[in-house]
Amino acid sequence: MAAVAVFDAAVLAAVNAVNVSVQALNTSVSSLLYQIGTAINQQTSKVSSTVEAAARAQREFDTAQERNRRYEDARQRYSVPSSICSESTSGGAAEVAAAAAAAKGAIRPRGGVPIADSAIAQAVNSPQVPQEVDAARASKVHAQFCDADDHAAYGGSKACPAISTTMPGADKRVDSLYAGAGPNGKTIERTFSQPQIDAALMYIQNAYRRSVGPQLRKGEAETTAGAQYVGLVTQFNAVLSAATDPAEQQISDSTPNPATQQLLKEAFESPSAKAYFDQVASPRARSTNVMSAREFEFFEVGRRYANTAYQADLQSMAGDNLARELIRVNTLNAWLLAEIKTELRRGNIITGQLLASSVRQEYEPILTQKYRAVSGRVGGGQ
């Protein structure tokens, strides 16, 4: 029995030892599992924090992007481009055209147009004289415009004392209307100086208004023949008015137009418009900052089409500003088309007069012959 008791005690001790080991193992495993769980929880918290931070950063980025997009959209819609000041020139086109049209009335003889050269003023504003007197007067005026062809023929005479160095042939060359009188090979000038205006008026006098017969005196005009003569001269002048109209309008359109001064001043606030003006403006426009209607129109078209600085303006435009510029260009084209239509109407009037003159030449002798035949039959009792 003593041996059994000893054995039981040994087994119990072994079992207790095993239980202690198992408990220690359980404790160790529990601790390990706890630590693993804690680590997992900490890692999950870090991932959640990272995801939350990333989501917050994305929201802030999207908000900033939307805000910037709206700022840029507002800038494009409501910003004023640097070229906006030059647009006032378009708004003043009608005023410039009206001033030029009003000035044309002074271009006709004795209409009041200023003429600095007294000899030209006398030729333009005096009543018609006999043809030989008119020719002698034209020769006297031409002496100051003598060119190389004249000098080669009769140089050194009173009619051509020397070749003009400033305006050779100005009173006989159509260039005086288109490019402005000046030396041979000069560049085109669309705003004329006073001497160029005088030369252009003398060209019209020589080309269009040269005398076909003298004007009558008061006593002569009161006779029957004189009244008929006056009627014929009136009819002649009516046709001549249409013939000279384009040339006179050209001079009016090339005369400095005060209506352009304020418009150009505002346009110069635009760097691209000022750069184009400095590049192409006529000497008269450069010195006075006043253009003719013709040069003003050329400036308004050219500062867009032929101006490299304008391309930079276009590059800076977007959205509504670019659309507005497209509308401005389209309206400019419409204005130019309206001007062309006006010129076509004026040309049609002159063409109609040419047709009437041609018909008159054809039918006048036929009708005259037929009228005489009718009168003869009536007088003869047939």
mmCIF file of C-alpha atoms in Angstrom:
data_model
loop_
_atom_site.group_PDB
_atom_site.id
_atom_site.type_symbol
_atom_site.label_atom_id
_atom_site.label_comp_id
_atom_site.label_asym_id
_atom_site.label_seq_id
_atom_site.Cartn_x
_atom_site.Cartn_y
_atom_site.Cartn_z
ATOM 1 C CA MET A 1 0.000 0.000 0.000
ATOM 2 C CA ALA A 2 2.877 2.294 0.722
ATOM 3 C CA ALA A 3 4.200 1.681 -2.789
ATOM 4 C CA VAL A 4 0.857 2.573 -4.356
ATOM 5 C CA ALA A 5 0.630 5.748 -2.402
ATOM 6 C CA VAL A 6 4.081 6.751 -3.528
ATOM 7 C CA PHE A 7 3.105 6.003 -7.131
ATOM 8 C CA ASP A 8 -0.079 8.047 -6.885
ATOM 9 C CA ALA A 9 1.820 10.922 -5.444
ATOM 10 C CA ALA A 10 4.302 10.781 -8.285
ATOM 11 C CA VAL A 11 1.542 10.665 -10.897
ATOM 12 C CA LEU A 12 -0.263 13.538 -9.233
ATOM 13 C CA ALA A 13 2.929 15.547 -9.166
ATOM 14 C CA ALA A 14 3.506 14.780 -12.852
ATOM 15 C CA VAL A 15 -0.058 15.736 -13.711
ATOM 16 C CA ASN A 16 0.270 18.947 -11.726
ATOM 17 C CA ALA A 17 3.498 19.707 -13.519
ATOM 18 C CA VAL A 18 1.814 19.113 -16.857
ATOM 19 C CA ASN A 19 -1.109 21.319 -15.833
ATOM 20 C CA VAL A 20 1.286 24.063 -14.863
ATOM 21 C CA SER A 21 3.027 23.748 -18.236
ATOM 22 C CA VAL A 22 -0.297 23.763 -20.084
ATOM 23 C CA GLN A 23 -1.462 26.815 -18.161
ATOM 24 C CA ALA A 24 1.814 28.556 -18.877
ATOM 25 C CA LEU A 25 1.426 27.635 -22.557
ATOM 26 C CA ASN A 26 -2.154 28.907 -22.561
ATOM 27 C CA THR A 27 -1.025 32.110 -20.963
ATOM 28 C CA SER A 28 1.759 32.460 -23.504
ATOM 29 C CA VAL A 29 -0.585 31.712 -26.437
ATOM 30 C CA SER A 30 -3.220 34.101 -25.083
ATOM 31 C CA SER A 31 -0.595 36.773 -24.724
ATOM 32 C CA LEU A 32 0.623 36.132 -28.258
ATOM 33 C CA LEU A 33 -2.868 36.203 -29.666
ATOM 34 C CA TYR A 34 -3.590 39.409 -27.782
ATOM 35 C CA GLN A 35 -0.455 40.985 -29.146
ATOM 36 C CA ILE A 36 -1.349 39.813 -32.647
ATOM 37 C CA GLY A 37 -4.857 41.205 -32.272
ATOM 38 C CA THR A 38 -3.491 44.475 -30.961
ATOM 39 C CA ALA A 39 -1.081 44.673 -33.871
ATOM 40 C CA ILE A 40 -3.881 43.954 -36.336
ATOM 41 C CA ASN A 41 -6.061 46.617 -34.741
ATOM 42 C CA GLN A 42 -3.236 49.140 -34.866
ATOM 43 C CA GLN A 43 -2.513 48.319 -38.521
ATOM 44 C CA THR A 44 -6.199 48.624 -39.397
ATOM 45 C CA SER A 45 -6.314 51.995 -37.672
ATOM 46 C CA LYS A 46 -3.277 53.126 -39.656
ATOM 47 C CA VAL A 47 -4.832 51.960 -42.938
ATOM 48 C CA SER A 48 -8.089 53.712 -42.103
ATOM 49 C CA SER A 49 -6.203 56.883 -41.234
ATOM 50 C CA THR A 50 -4.252 56.651 -44.475
ATOM 51 C CA VAL A 51 -7.398 56.086 -46.529
ATOM 52 C CA GLU A 52 -9.159 58.943 -44.764
ATOM 53 C CA ALA A 53 -6.189 61.252 -45.313
ATOM 54 C CA ALA A 54 -6.018 60.290 -48.986
ATOM 55 C CA ALA A 55 -9.751 60.887 -49.417
ATOM 56 C CA ARG A 56 -9.492 64.251 -47.675
ATOM 57 C CA ALA A 57 -6.546 65.269 -49.864
ATOM 58 C CA GLN A 58 -8.476 64.249 -53.011
ATOM 59 C CA ARG A 59 -11.504 66.271 -51.906
ATOM 60 C CA GLU A 60 -9.338 69.315 -51.255
ATOM 61 C CA PHE A 61 -7.613 68.873 -54.621
ATOM 62 C CA ASP A 62 -10.937 68.564 -56.442
ATOM 63 C CA THR A 63 -12.233 71.636 -54.636
ATOM 64 C CA ALA A 64 -9.123 73.623 -55.606
ATOM 65 C CA GLN A 65 -9.403 72.420 -59.205
ATOM 66 C CA GLU A 66 -13.040 73.452 -59.431
ATOM 67 C CA ARG A 67 -12.274 76.814 -57.869
ATOM 68 C CA ASN A 68 -9.423 77.407 -60.337
ATOM 69 C CA ARG A 69 -11.619 76.318 -63.218
ATOM 70 C CA ARG A 70 -14.263 78.814 -62.208
ATOM 71 C CA TYR A 71 -11.665 81.543 -61.777
ATOM 72 C CA GLU A 72 -10.283 80.840 -65.261
ATOM 73 C CA ASP A 73 -13.755 80.718 -66.748
ATOM 74 C CA ALA A 74 -14.598 84.047 -65.144
ATOM 75 C CA ARG A 75 -11.295 85.511 -66.336
ATOM 76 C CA GLN A 76 -11.972 84.478 -69.896
ATOM 77 C CA ARG A 77 -15.555 85.688 -69.811
ATOM 78 C CA TYR A 78 -15.118 89.001 -68.065
ATOM 79 C CA SER A 79 -11.484 90.047 -68.503
ATOM 80 C CA VAL A 80 -10.852 93.029 -70.775
ATOM 81 C CA PRO A 81 -8.152 92.360 -73.411
ATOM 82 C CA SER A 82 -5.405 94.918 -73.917
ATOM 83 C CA SER A 83 -6.652 95.557 -77.461
ATOM 84 C CA ILE A 84 -10.124 96.692 -76.360
ATOM 85 C CA CYS A 85 -9.310 100.402 -76.683
ATOM 86 C CA SER A 86 -8.675 100.001 -80.388
ATOM 87 C CA GLU A 87 -12.261 98.826 -80.874
ATOM 88 C CA SER A 88 -13.510 102.380 -80.446
ATOM 89 C CA THR A 89 -12.171 103.058 -83.935
ATOM 90 C CA SER A 90 -14.839 100.746 -85.333
ATOM 91 C CA GLY A 91 -17.543 102.627 -83.479
ATOM 92 C CA GLY A 92 -16.404 105.901 -85.038
ATOM 93 C CA ALA A 93 -16.409 104.690 -88.652
ATOM 94 C CA ALA A 94 -19.804 106.246 -89.379
ATOM 95 C CA GLU A 95 -18.685 109.611 -87.994
ATOM 96 C CA VAL A 96 -15.551 109.547 -90.131
ATOM 97 C CA ALA A 97 -17.514 108.622 -93.251
ATOM 98 C CA ALA A 98 -20.047 111.399 -92.603
ATOM 99 C CA ALA A 99 -17.283 113.975 -92.207
ATOM 100 C CA ALA A 100 -15.672 112.869 -95.471
ATOM 101 C CA ALA A 101 -18.996 113.043 -97.314
ATOM 102 C CA ALA A 102 -19.613 116.539 -95.989
ATOM 103 C CA ALA A 103 -16.121 117.643 -97.022
ATOM 104 C CA LYS A 104 -16.710 116.501 -100.593
ATOM 105 C CA GLY A 105 -19.148 119.351 -101.139
ATOM 106 C CA ALA A 106 -16.247 121.776 -100.794
ATOM 107 C CA ILE A 107 -14.160 120.039 -103.469
ATOM 108 C CA ARG A 108 -16.257 121.301 -106.390
ATOM 109 C CA PRO A 109 -15.265 124.643 -107.993
ATOM 110 C CA ARG A 110 -15.906 127.584 -105.691
ATOM 111 C CA GLY A 111 -17.081 125.129 -103.055
ATOM 112 C CA GLY A 112 -14.772 126.573 -100.415
ATOM 113 C CA VAL A 113 -12.021 123.951 -100.287
ATOM 114 C CA PRO A 114 -8.779 125.548 -99.010
ATOM 115 C CA ILE A 115 -6.134 125.869 -101.749
ATOM 116 C CA ALA A 116 -2.715 127.184 -100.732
ATOM 117 C CA ASP A 117 -1.318 127.691 -104.242
ATOM 118 C CA SER A 118 -2.777 130.919 -105.662
ATOM 119 C CA ALA A 119 -2.270 129.904 -109.315
ATOM 120 C CA ILE A 120 -4.101 126.628 -108.771
ATOM 121 C CA ALA A 121 -6.831 128.403 -106.793
ATOM 122 C CA GLN A 122 -7.403 130.763 -109.706
ATOM 123 C CA ALA A 123 -7.537 127.902 -112.205
ATOM 124 C CA VAL A 124 -9.969 125.874 -110.111
ATOM 125 C CA ASN A 125 -12.278 128.588 -108.823
ATOM 126 C CA SER A 126 -12.486 131.007 -111.749
ATOM 127 C CA PRO A 127 -15.418 130.872 -114.205
ATOM 128 C CA GLN A 128 -14.782 129.131 -117.507
ATOM 129 C CA VAL A 129 -12.563 131.086 -119.901
ATOM 130 C CA PRO A 130 -11.850 130.620 -123.620
ATOM 131 C CA GLN A 131 -9.968 127.452 -124.391
ATOM 132 C CA GLU A 132 -6.765 129.218 -125.403
ATOM 133 C CA VAL A 133 -6.733 131.185 -122.138
ATOM 134 C CA ASP A 134 -7.404 128.021 -120.136
ATOM 135 C CA ALA A 135 -4.573 126.206 -121.940
ATOM 136 C CA ALA A 136 -2.131 129.053 -121.280
ATOM 137 C CA ARG A 137 -3.110 129.076 -117.613
ATOM 138 C CA ALA A 138 -2.595 125.311 -117.359
ATOM 139 C CA SER A 139 0.858 125.717 -118.904
ATOM 140 C CA LYS A 140 1.760 128.393 -116.366
ATOM 141 C CA VAL A 141 0.702 126.174 -113.465
ATOM 142 C CA HIS A 142 2.499 123.172 -114.938
ATOM 143 C CA ALA A 143 5.824 125.002 -114.823
ATOM 144 C CA GLN A 144 6.140 124.077 -111.145
ATOM 145 C CA PHE A 145 5.379 120.414 -111.920
ATOM 146 C CA CYS A 146 7.732 119.969 -114.858
ATOM 147 C CA ASP A 147 9.030 116.399 -115.197
ATOM 148 C CA ALA A 148 11.872 114.761 -117.126
ATOM 149 C CA ASP A 149 9.772 114.275 -120.274
ATOM 150 C CA ASP A 150 8.857 117.956 -120.360
ATOM 151 C CA HIS A 151 12.420 119.047 -119.686
ATOM 152 C CA ALA A 152 13.751 116.851 -122.464
ATOM 153 C CA ALA A 153 11.391 118.586 -124.910
ATOM 154 C CA TYR A 154 11.404 122.225 -123.843
ATOM 155 C CA GLY A 155 13.546 122.451 -120.704
ATOM 156 C CA GLY A 156 14.830 125.890 -119.818
ATOM 157 C CA SER A 157 11.746 127.670 -121.175
ATOM 158 C CA LYS A 158 9.147 129.464 -119.066
ATOM 159 C CA ALA A 159 6.943 126.381 -119.372
ATOM 160 C CA CYS A 160 9.666 124.181 -117.835
ATOM 161 C CA PRO A 161 12.462 126.120 -116.134
ATOM 162 C CA ALA A 162 13.672 123.022 -114.238
ATOM 163 C CA ILE A 163 12.583 119.511 -113.301
ATOM 164 C CA SER A 164 10.499 119.485 -110.132
ATOM 165 C CA THR A 165 12.237 117.561 -107.374
ATOM 166 C CA THR A 166 9.160 117.270 -105.172
ATOM 167 C CA MET A 167 6.136 116.694 -107.446
ATOM 168 C CA PRO A 168 7.140 116.059 -111.069
ATOM 169 C CA GLY A 169 4.143 115.699 -113.355
ATOM 170 C CA ALA A 170 1.719 116.026 -110.454
ATOM 171 C CA ASP A 171 -0.887 117.949 -112.451
ATOM 172 C CA LYS A 172 -1.028 115.363 -115.243
ATOM 173 C CA ARG A 173 -0.558 112.023 -113.449
ATOM 174 C CA VAL A 174 -3.459 110.069 -111.977
ATOM 175 C CA ASP A 175 -1.071 108.992 -109.202
ATOM 176 C CA SER A 176 -1.872 112.342 -107.619
ATOM 177 C CA LEU A 177 -5.312 110.922 -106.807
ATOM 178 C CA TYR A 178 -4.265 107.424 -105.763
ATOM 179 C CA ALA A 179 -0.883 107.707 -104.061
ATOM 180 C CA GLY A 180 -0.495 111.445 -103.535
ATOM 181 C CA ALA A 181 1.777 113.679 -105.573
ATOM 182 C CA GLY A 182 5.477 113.298 -104.907
ATOM 183 C CA PRO A 183 8.840 112.260 -106.314
ATOM 184 C CA ASN A 184 9.139 109.356 -108.693
ATOM 185 C CA GLY A 185 9.065 106.024 -106.873
ATOM 186 C CA LYS A 186 7.428 107.365 -103.712
ATOM 187 C CA THR A 187 5.362 105.086 -101.499
ATOM 188 C CA ILE A 188 1.601 105.451 -101.377
ATOM 189 C CA GLU A 189 0.205 108.072 -98.990
ATOM 190 C CA ARG A 190 -3.463 107.868 -98.098
ATOM 191 C CA THR A 191 -3.592 111.120 -96.149
ATOM 192 C CA PHE A 192 -2.608 114.055 -98.357
ATOM 193 C CA SER A 193 -0.726 117.171 -97.341
ATOM 194 C CA GLN A 194 -2.002 120.554 -98.536
ATOM 195 C CA PRO A 195 0.407 120.671 -101.533
ATOM 196 C CA GLN A 196 -0.750 117.175 -102.511
ATOM 197 C CA ILE A 197 -4.395 118.271 -102.290
ATOM 198 C CA ASP A 198 -3.625 121.295 -104.486
ATOM 199 C CA ALA A 199 -1.902 119.078 -107.069
ATOM 200 C CA ALA A 200 -4.822 116.615 -107.096
ATOM 201 C CA LEU A 201 -7.296 119.460 -107.654
ATOM 202 C CA MET A 202 -5.207 120.723 -110.573
ATOM 203 C CA TYR A 203 -5.193 117.217 -112.025
ATOM 204 C CA ILE A 204 -9.011 117.224 -111.955
ATOM 205 C CA GLN A 205 -8.993 120.648 -113.580
ATOM 206 C CA ASN A 206 -6.780 119.408 -116.415
ATOM 207 C CA ALA A 207 -8.375 115.977 -116.856
ATOM 208 C CA TYR A 208 -12.061 116.775 -116.324
ATOM 209 C CA ARG A 209 -12.847 120.478 -116.090
ATOM 210 C CA ARG A 210 -10.753 121.954 -118.884
ATOM 211 C CA SER A 211 -12.673 124.669 -120.667
ATOM 212 C CA VAL A 212 -14.973 123.973 -123.616
ATOM 213 C CA GLY A 213 -16.070 127.592 -123.849
ATOM 214 C CA PRO A 214 -16.168 130.792 -121.777
ATOM 215 C CA GLN A 215 -18.909 131.751 -119.378
ATOM 216 C CA LEU A 216 -21.143 134.585 -120.519
ATOM 217 C CA ARG A 217 -21.345 138.011 -119.001
ATOM 218 C CA LYS A 218 -24.617 139.291 -117.611
ATOM 219 C CA GLY A 219 -25.651 141.190 -120.705
ATOM 220 C CA GLU A 220 -24.868 138.259 -122.975
ATOM 221 C CA ALA A 221 -26.844 135.836 -120.803
ATOM 222 C CA GLU A 222 -30.014 137.967 -121.156
ATOM 223 C CA THR A 223 -30.201 137.484 -124.918
ATOM 224 C CA THR A 224 -32.072 134.597 -126.542
ATOM 225 C CA ALA A 225 -28.862 133.022 -127.815
ATOM 226 C CA GLY A 226 -27.255 133.662 -124.449
ATOM 227 C CA ALA A 227 -30.068 131.863 -122.625
ATOM 228 C CA GLN A 228 -29.636 128.897 -124.943
ATOM 229 C CA TYR A 229 -25.890 128.938 -124.349
ATOM 230 C CA VAL A 230 -26.429 128.978 -120.584
ATOM 231 C CA GLY A 231 -28.804 126.029 -120.908
ATOM 232 C CA LEU A 232 -26.253 124.049 -122.894
ATOM 233 C CA VAL A 233 -23.519 124.826 -120.345
ATOM 234 C CA THR A 234 -25.857 123.752 -117.537
ATOM 235 C CA GLN A 235 -26.523 120.445 -119.261
ATOM 236 C CA PHE A 236 -22.802 119.985 -119.864
ATOM 237 C CA ASN A 237 -21.982 120.694 -116.210
ATOM 238 C CA ALA A 238 -24.631 118.195 -115.069
ATOM 239 C CA VAL A 239 -22.833 115.403 -116.901
ATOM 240 C CA LEU A 240 -19.441 116.720 -115.806
ATOM 241 C CA SER A 241 -20.531 116.586 -112.168
ATOM 242 C CA ALA A 242 -21.080 112.841 -112.436
ATOM 243 C CA ALA A 243 -17.811 112.394 -114.298
ATOM 244 C CA THR A 244 -15.775 114.169 -111.629
ATOM 245 C CA ASP A 245 -17.606 112.657 -108.658
ATOM 246 C CA PRO A 246 -15.271 109.657 -108.078
ATOM 247 C CA ALA A 247 -12.157 111.816 -108.373
ATOM 248 C CA GLU A 248 -13.537 114.478 -106.045
ATOM 249 C CA GLN A 249 -14.591 111.827 -103.544
ATOM 250 C CA GLN A 250 -11.071 110.395 -103.694
ATOM 251 C CA ILE A 251 -9.624 113.770 -102.717
ATOM 252 C CA SER A 252 -12.199 114.175 -99.948
ATOM 253 C CA ASP A 253 -11.411 110.711 -98.624
ATOM 254 C CA SER A 254 -7.686 111.546 -98.697
ATOM 255 C CA THR A 255 -8.019 114.846 -96.819
ATOM 256 C CA PRO A 256 -7.114 114.856 -93.093
ATOM 257 C CA ASN A 257 -10.319 114.073 -91.193
ATOM 258 C CA PRO A 258 -10.599 115.673 -87.709
ATOM 259 C CA ALA A 259 -13.061 112.957 -86.648
ATOM 260 C CA THR A 260 -10.190 110.441 -86.569
ATOM 261 C CA GLN A 261 -8.063 112.245 -83.981
ATOM 262 C CA GLN A 262 -9.889 111.135 -80.842
ATOM 263 C CA LEU A 263 -10.453 107.657 -82.247
ATOM 264 C CA LEU A 264 -6.742 107.199 -82.905
ATOM 265 C CA LYS A 265 -5.899 108.500 -79.446
ATOM 266 C CA GLU A 266 -8.021 105.757 -77.914
ATOM 267 C CA ALA A 267 -6.685 103.142 -80.329
ATOM 268 C CA PHE A 268 -3.110 103.923 -79.277
ATOM 269 C CA GLU A 269 -3.924 102.500 -75.838
ATOM 270 C CA SER A 270 -3.688 99.119 -77.547
ATOM 271 C CA PRO A 271 -0.013 98.185 -78.057
ATOM 272 C CA SER A 272 -0.753 96.204 -81.215
ATOM 273 C CA ALA A 273 -2.699 99.071 -82.836
ATOM 274 C CA LYS A 274 0.019 101.594 -81.938
ATOM 275 C CA ALA A 275 2.701 99.305 -83.355
ATOM 276 C CA TYR A 276 0.802 99.006 -86.641
ATOM 277 C CA PHE A 277 0.260 102.769 -86.834
ATOM 278 C CA ASP A 278 3.985 103.390 -86.384
ATOM 279 C CA GLN A 279 4.653 100.886 -89.149
ATOM 280 C CA VAL A 280 2.283 102.049 -91.901
ATOM 281 C CA ALA A 281 0.964 105.560 -91.130
ATOM 282 C CA SER A 282 1.533 108.291 -93.700
ATOM 283 C CA PRO A 283 3.902 111.172 -92.844
ATOM 284 C CA ARG A 284 0.936 113.514 -92.423
ATOM 285 C CA ALA A 285 -0.792 111.120 -90.026
ATOM 286 C CA ARG A 286 2.417 110.578 -88.049
ATOM 287 C CA SER A 287 2.990 114.286 -87.536
ATOM 288 C CA THR A 288 -0.587 115.244 -86.623
ATOM 289 C CA ASN A 289 -2.200 111.990 -85.386
ATOM 290 C CA VAL A 290 -5.019 112.745 -87.830
ATOM 291 C CA MET A 291 -5.868 110.436 -90.733
ATOM 292 C CA SER A 292 -7.985 110.722 -93.817
ATOM 293 C CA ALA A 293 -11.090 108.563 -94.097
ATOM 294 C CA ARG A 294 -9.294 106.404 -96.663
ATOM 295 C CA GLU A 295 -6.254 105.795 -94.464
ATOM 296 C CA PHE A 296 -8.454 105.272 -91.417
ATOM 297 C CA GLU A 297 -10.314 102.491 -93.198
ATOM 298 C CA PHE A 298 -7.018 100.962 -94.335
ATOM 299 C CA PHE A 299 -5.723 101.158 -90.752
ATOM 300 C CA GLU A 300 -8.823 99.490 -89.345
ATOM 301 C CA VAL A 301 -8.557 96.564 -91.774
ATOM 302 C CA GLY A 302 -4.786 96.268 -91.802
ATOM 303 C CA ARG A 303 -4.272 96.290 -88.050
ATOM 304 C CA ARG A 304 -6.000 92.898 -88.006
ATOM 305 C CA TYR A 305 -4.924 91.301 -91.250
ATOM 306 C CA ALA A 306 -1.393 92.669 -91.779
ATOM 307 C CA ASN A 307 -0.277 93.168 -88.170
ATOM 308 C CA THR A 308 1.871 90.529 -86.469
ATOM 309 C CA ALA A 309 1.273 92.134 -83.072
ATOM 310 C CA TYR A 310 -2.440 91.434 -83.518
ATOM 311 C CA GLN A 311 -1.646 87.718 -83.650
ATOM 312 C CA ALA A 312 -0.402 87.991 -80.067
ATOM 313 C CA ASP A 313 -3.725 89.592 -79.137
ATOM 314 C CA LEU A 314 -5.536 86.633 -80.638
ATOM 315 C CA GLN A 315 -3.362 84.155 -78.754
ATOM 316 C CA SER A 316 -4.341 85.776 -75.453
ATOM 317 C CA MET A 317 -8.060 85.604 -76.229
ATOM 318 C CA ALA A 318 -10.333 82.689 -75.391
ATOM 319 C CA GLY A 319 -13.987 81.960 -74.795
ATOM 320 C CA ASP A 320 -16.293 84.944 -75.028
ATOM 321 C CA ASN A 321 -13.522 87.388 -75.915
ATOM 322 C CA LEU A 322 -12.538 85.324 -78.926
ATOM 323 C CA ALA A 323 -16.178 85.068 -79.986
ATOM 324 C CA ARG A 324 -16.565 88.841 -79.651
ATOM 325 C CA GLU A 325 -13.509 89.408 -81.822
ATOM 326 C CA LEU A 326 -14.962 87.125 -84.479
ATOM 327 C CA ILE A 327 -18.170 89.173 -84.393
ATOM 328 C CA ARG A 328 -16.157 92.399 -84.756
ATOM 329 C CA VAL A 329 -14.365 91.051 -87.815
ATOM 330 C CA ASN A 330 -17.664 89.963 -89.363
ATOM 331 C CA THR A 331 -19.239 93.363 -88.768
ATOM 332 C CA LEU A 332 -16.168 95.042 -90.282
ATOM 333 C CA ASN A 333 -16.648 92.897 -93.390
ATOM 334 C CA ALA A 334 -20.310 93.912 -93.473
ATOM 335 C CA TRP A 335 -19.328 97.592 -93.283
ATOM 336 C CA LEU A 336 -16.861 97.187 -96.154
ATOM 337 C CA LEU A 337 -19.472 95.386 -98.230
ATOM 338 C CA ALA A 338 -21.897 98.251 -97.619
ATOM 339 C CA GLU A 339 -19.219 100.688 -98.821
ATOM 340 C CA ILE A 340 -18.686 98.573 -101.938
ATOM 341 C CA LYS A 341 -22.434 98.598 -102.595
ATOM 342 C CA THR A 342 -22.430 102.391 -102.369
ATOM 343 C CA GLU A 343 -19.558 102.590 -104.846
ATOM 344 C CA LEU A 344 -21.399 100.255 -107.209
ATOM 345 C CA ARG A 345 -24.452 102.495 -107.105
ATOM 346 C CA ARG A 346 -22.357 105.538 -107.934
ATOM 347 C CA GLY A 347 -20.693 103.639 -110.753
ATOM 348 C CA ASN A 348 -24.077 102.584 -112.096
ATOM 349 C CA ILE A 349 -25.195 106.227 -112.196
ATOM 350 C CA ILE A 350 -22.176 107.158 -114.277
ATOM 351 C CA THR A 351 -22.658 104.110 -116.497
ATOM 352 C CA GLY A 352 -26.249 105.170 -117.057
ATOM 353 C CA GLN A 353 -25.110 108.607 -118.164
ATOM 354 C CA LEU A 354 -22.609 107.040 -120.565
ATOM 355 C CA LEU A 355 -25.406 104.921 -122.024
ATOM 356 C CA ALA A 356 -27.647 107.966 -122.343
ATOM 357 C CA SER A 357 -24.883 109.854 -124.137
ATOM 358 C CA SER A 358 -24.307 106.949 -126.506
ATOM 359 C CA VAL A 359 -28.026 106.651 -127.275
ATOM 360 C CA ARG A 360 -28.223 110.402 -127.838
ATOM 361 C CA GLN A 361 -25.386 110.299 -130.347
ATOM 362 C CA GLU A 362 -27.076 107.434 -132.187
ATOM 363 C CA TYR A 363 -30.632 108.783 -132.273
ATOM 364 C CA GLU A 364 -30.090 112.548 -132.454
ATOM 365 C CA PRO A 365 -29.301 112.643 -136.186
ATOM 366 C CA ILE A 366 -32.078 110.145 -136.956
ATOM 367 C CA LEU A 367 -34.688 112.098 -134.995
ATOM 368 C CA THR A 368 -33.455 115.399 -136.416
ATOM 369 C CA GLN A 369 -33.822 114.087 -139.955
ATOM 370 C CA LYS A 370 -37.262 112.631 -139.221
ATOM 371 C CA TYR A 371 -38.399 115.887 -137.564
ATOM 372 C CA ARG A 372 -37.364 117.864 -140.622
ATOM 373 C CA ALA A 373 -39.272 115.437 -142.819
ATOM 374 C CA VAL A 374 -42.376 115.835 -140.671
ATOM 375 C CA SER A 375 -42.072 119.634 -140.672
ATOM 376 C CA GLY A 376 -41.601 119.649 -144.428
ATOM 377 C CA ARG A 377 -44.717 117.602 -145.009
ATOM 378 C CA VAL A 378 -46.784 119.815 -142.711
ATOM 379 C CA GLY A 379 -45.461 122.969 -144.380
ATOM 380 C CA GLY A 380 -46.155 121.495 -147.795
ATOM 381 C CA GLY A 381 -49.712 120.614 -146.904
ATOM 382 C CA GLN A 382 -49.196 116.857 -147.232
#
